[in-house]
Short mmCIF file of C-alpha atoms in Angstrom, two decimals:
data_model
loop_
_atom_site.label_atom_id
_atom_site.label_comp_id
_atom_site.label_asym_id
_atom_site.label_seq_id
_atom_site.Cartn_x
_atom_site.Cartn_y
_atom_site.Cartn_z
CA MET A 1 53.20 242.56 74.47
CA THR A 2 50.02 240.84 75.58
CA THR A 3 50.39 237.40 77.10
CA SER A 4 47.59 235.92 74.97
CA ARG A 5 47.84 236.85 71.33
CA HIS A 6 44.45 235.57 70.26
CA ALA A 7 41.61 237.03 68.23
CA THR A 8 38.16 236.02 67.04
CA VAL A 9 36.36 237.59 64.11
CA HIS A 10 32.81 237.04 62.90
CA ARG A 11 32.25 238.80 59.60
CA VAL A 12 28.83 238.67 57.95
CA THR A 13 27.83 240.14 54.60
CA SER A 14 25.09 239.32 52.11
CA GLU A 15 27.66 237.08 50.37
CA THR A 16 29.55 235.34 53.18
CA ASP A 17 29.35 234.40 56.85
CA ILE A 18 32.83 233.85 58.28
CA ALA A 19 33.92 232.87 61.79
CA ILE A 20 37.65 232.83 62.58
CA ALA A 21 39.63 232.13 65.74
CA LEU A 22 43.39 232.74 65.54
CA THR A 23 46.12 232.17 68.13
CA LEU A 24 49.55 233.41 67.11
CA ASP A 25 51.48 231.40 69.69
CA GLY A 26 49.99 228.06 68.77
CA THR A 27 51.17 224.68 67.58
CA GLY A 28 49.90 224.68 64.00
CA LYS A 29 46.54 223.11 64.79
CA ALA A 30 43.87 223.91 62.19
CA ARG A 31 40.21 223.27 61.51
CA VAL A 32 39.22 224.84 58.21
CA GLU A 33 35.91 224.58 56.35
CA THR A 34 35.46 227.01 53.47
CA GLY A 35 33.64 224.78 51.01
CA ILE A 36 36.64 224.86 48.64
CA GLY A 37 38.86 221.84 49.28
CA PHE A 38 42.12 223.18 47.87
CA PHE A 39 41.66 226.49 49.71
CA ASP A 40 41.15 224.52 52.94
CA HIS A 41 44.42 222.72 52.19
CA MET A 42 46.27 226.04 51.72
CA LEU A 43 44.91 227.60 54.91
CA THR A 44 45.77 224.45 56.85
CA ALA A 45 49.34 224.71 55.51
CA LEU A 46 49.43 228.38 56.54
CA ALA A 47 48.54 227.44 60.11
CA LYS A 48 50.87 224.44 60.23
CA HIS A 49 53.98 226.21 59.01
CA GLY A 50 53.25 229.48 60.80
CA LEU A 51 52.61 227.58 64.06
CA PHE A 52 49.28 229.37 64.37
CA ASP A 53 46.19 227.74 65.81
CA LEU A 54 43.43 228.50 63.32
CA ASP A 55 39.73 227.74 63.25
CA ILE A 56 37.83 228.93 60.17
CA THR A 57 34.25 228.29 59.12
CA VAL A 58 32.95 229.95 55.97
CA LYS A 59 29.49 229.87 54.45
CA GLY A 60 29.78 231.58 51.09
CA ASP A 61 27.80 231.99 47.88
CA LEU A 62 29.65 229.21 46.10
CA HIS A 63 26.67 228.74 43.79
CA ILE A 64 27.96 231.92 42.12
CA ASP A 65 31.69 231.21 42.31
CA GLY A 66 34.51 231.17 44.86
CA HIS A 67 35.49 234.83 44.66
CA HIS A 68 33.55 236.18 47.64
CA THR A 69 34.48 233.19 49.80
CA VAL A 70 38.21 233.50 49.14
CA GLU A 71 38.47 237.30 49.25
CA ASP A 72 36.29 237.68 52.34
CA THR A 73 38.26 234.95 54.13
CA GLY A 74 41.41 236.97 53.42
CA ILE A 75 39.77 240.09 54.84
CA ALA A 76 38.57 238.32 58.01
CA LEU A 77 41.88 236.52 58.57
CA GLY A 78 43.72 239.82 58.15
CA GLN A 79 41.43 241.42 60.74
CA ALA A 80 42.15 238.57 63.13
CA MET A 81 45.90 238.90 62.57
CA ARG A 82 45.80 242.64 63.22
CA GLN A 83 43.75 242.19 66.39
CA ALA A 84 45.95 239.40 67.73
CA LEU A 85 49.09 241.51 67.21
CA GLY A 86 47.70 244.44 69.21
CA ASP A 87 50.17 247.34 69.16
CA LYS A 88 52.93 244.96 67.93
CA ARG A 89 55.05 245.70 70.94
CA GLY A 90 58.08 243.39 71.20
CA VAL A 91 57.68 241.58 67.87
CA ARG A 92 60.44 241.14 65.30
CA ARG A 93 58.29 242.99 62.72
CA PHE A 94 60.12 241.71 59.61
CA GLY A 95 60.06 238.18 58.26
CA SER A 96 61.19 236.42 55.13
CA ALA A 97 61.19 232.89 53.79
CA LEU A 98 62.20 231.05 50.64
CA VAL A 99 60.25 227.81 50.39
CA PRO A 100 60.61 225.02 47.80
CA LEU A 101 58.05 222.43 46.83
CA ASP A 102 59.65 220.08 44.33
CA GLU A 103 60.37 222.20 41.22
CA ALA A 104 58.56 225.27 42.62
CA LEU A 105 60.23 227.96 44.71
CA CYS A 106 58.46 230.93 46.27
CA GLU A 107 59.69 233.80 48.40
CA ALA A 108 57.68 235.83 50.91
CA VAL A 109 58.86 238.98 52.67
CA VAL A 110 56.68 240.58 55.34
CA ASP A 111 56.79 243.89 57.20
CA LEU A 112 54.19 244.47 59.93
CA SER A 113 54.40 248.11 58.94
CA GLY A 114 50.84 249.30 59.33
CA ARG A 115 51.05 250.25 55.64
CA PRO A 116 49.19 247.70 53.52
CA PHE A 117 50.83 246.76 50.24
CA LEU A 118 51.10 243.67 48.07
CA THR A 119 53.53 242.72 45.34
CA PHE A 120 52.59 239.36 43.83
CA GLU A 121 54.41 237.70 40.95
CA ALA A 122 53.40 234.16 40.04
CA THR A 123 52.32 232.43 36.87
CA PHE A 124 49.61 229.78 36.73
CA ASP A 125 49.15 228.07 33.38
CA ARG A 126 45.70 226.71 34.15
CA ASP A 127 42.50 228.26 35.46
CA ARG A 128 41.81 226.01 38.43
CA ILE A 129 43.56 223.94 41.09
CA GLY A 130 40.94 221.54 42.37
CA GLY A 131 37.96 223.76 43.19
CA LEU A 132 39.98 226.99 43.46
CA ASP A 133 40.25 229.48 40.61
CA THR A 134 43.95 230.30 40.29
CA GLU A 135 43.26 234.03 39.91
CA LEU A 136 41.85 233.95 43.46
CA VAL A 137 45.24 233.07 44.94
CA GLU A 138 46.37 236.67 44.42
CA GLU A 139 42.98 237.97 45.60
CA PHE A 140 43.40 236.14 48.91
CA PHE A 141 46.90 237.50 49.49
CA ARG A 142 45.80 241.04 48.61
CA ALA A 143 42.76 240.94 50.89
CA PHE A 144 44.85 239.52 53.73
CA ALA A 145 47.67 242.07 53.39
CA MET A 146 45.30 245.04 53.15
CA SER A 147 43.20 243.94 56.12
CA ALA A 148 46.16 242.92 58.30
CA MET A 149 47.82 246.27 57.48
CA LEU A 150 51.11 244.69 56.44
CA THR A 151 53.46 244.89 53.49
CA LEU A 152 53.82 241.61 51.61
CA HIS A 153 56.10 240.79 48.71
CA LEU A 154 55.33 237.31 47.41
CA ASN A 155 57.16 236.06 44.35
CA GLN A 156 57.58 232.83 42.44
CA ARG A 157 61.24 232.12 41.72
CA ALA A 158 60.70 228.81 39.90
CA GLY A 159 58.02 226.27 39.14
CA LYS A 160 55.61 224.85 36.57
CA ASN A 161 53.12 222.78 38.56
CA CYS A 162 50.28 225.07 39.68
CA HIS A 163 49.56 223.09 42.85
CA HIS A 164 53.22 223.29 43.85
CA ILE A 165 53.48 227.02 43.12
CA ALA A 166 50.39 227.91 45.15
CA GLU A 167 51.37 225.70 48.06
CA ALA A 168 54.95 227.01 48.13
CA ALA A 169 53.52 230.57 48.21
CA PHE A 170 51.24 229.84 51.16
CA LYS A 171 54.02 228.05 53.04
CA ALA A 172 56.45 230.90 52.36
CA LEU A 173 53.92 233.37 53.75
CA ALA A 174 53.45 231.15 56.80
CA ARG A 175 57.16 231.03 57.56
CA ALA A 176 57.64 234.76 56.97
CA LEU A 177 54.70 235.59 59.25
CA ARG A 178 55.99 233.20 61.90
CA MET A 179 59.27 235.12 61.94
CA ALA A 180 57.67 238.58 61.87
CA VAL A 181 55.17 238.01 64.71
CA GLU A 182 57.67 236.19 66.92
CA PRO A 183 58.56 237.93 70.20
CA ASP A 184 62.06 239.40 70.11
CA PRO A 185 63.73 238.88 73.50
CA ARG A 186 66.18 241.72 72.81
CA ALA A 187 63.40 244.22 72.07
CA LEU A 188 62.38 244.44 75.73
CA GLY A 189 58.75 244.99 74.80
CA ALA A 190 59.45 248.04 72.63
CA ILE A 191 57.53 248.90 69.50
CA PRO A 192 59.90 248.10 66.59
CA SER A 193 59.76 251.49 64.87
CA THR A 194 61.63 254.78 65.21
CA LYS A 195 58.18 256.42 65.01
CA GLY A 196 57.12 254.69 68.22
CA VAL A 197 53.99 253.29 66.59
CA LEU A 198 53.14 250.74 63.90
#
């Protein structure tokens, strides 16, 4: 495993301009500016509870809506995660977390498999949380999982408050990722797959 698990990504399209710096072995320090306040709050929680250092600046076409900003941030963050992990030598690979937030309860299960897949089950009974369209919560998780090349099962077990459900989901992902990317001292630097590659 590399000694510095850090990546920077600068992704530019006609719709967004995104700069990301990610350090896996961080302290949870975050500076996030996407132009969507609630989304900033969720990404800050992801960094804090994953113990990742994360710097994100996004300039998106918010005069249209938030879709491109949220989806493209997921893509760029997934790219950064994949780069920072390298060949995934010596990591635990699997991670899971069940996180409550008041009445809400969400579960995340992660496999750094190299095979992108998302299962997402959550119900939002309103269209927006602050400035974030609730349908974009799933879009972010899908874009991130596909780009990071990981399997993610993210499910709501309980909850009615949309803010609580979304935040519990992001925190559950953070804790599951923290476990999955953590160095395994018993692995002796081996790639955690019988195939010899992830």
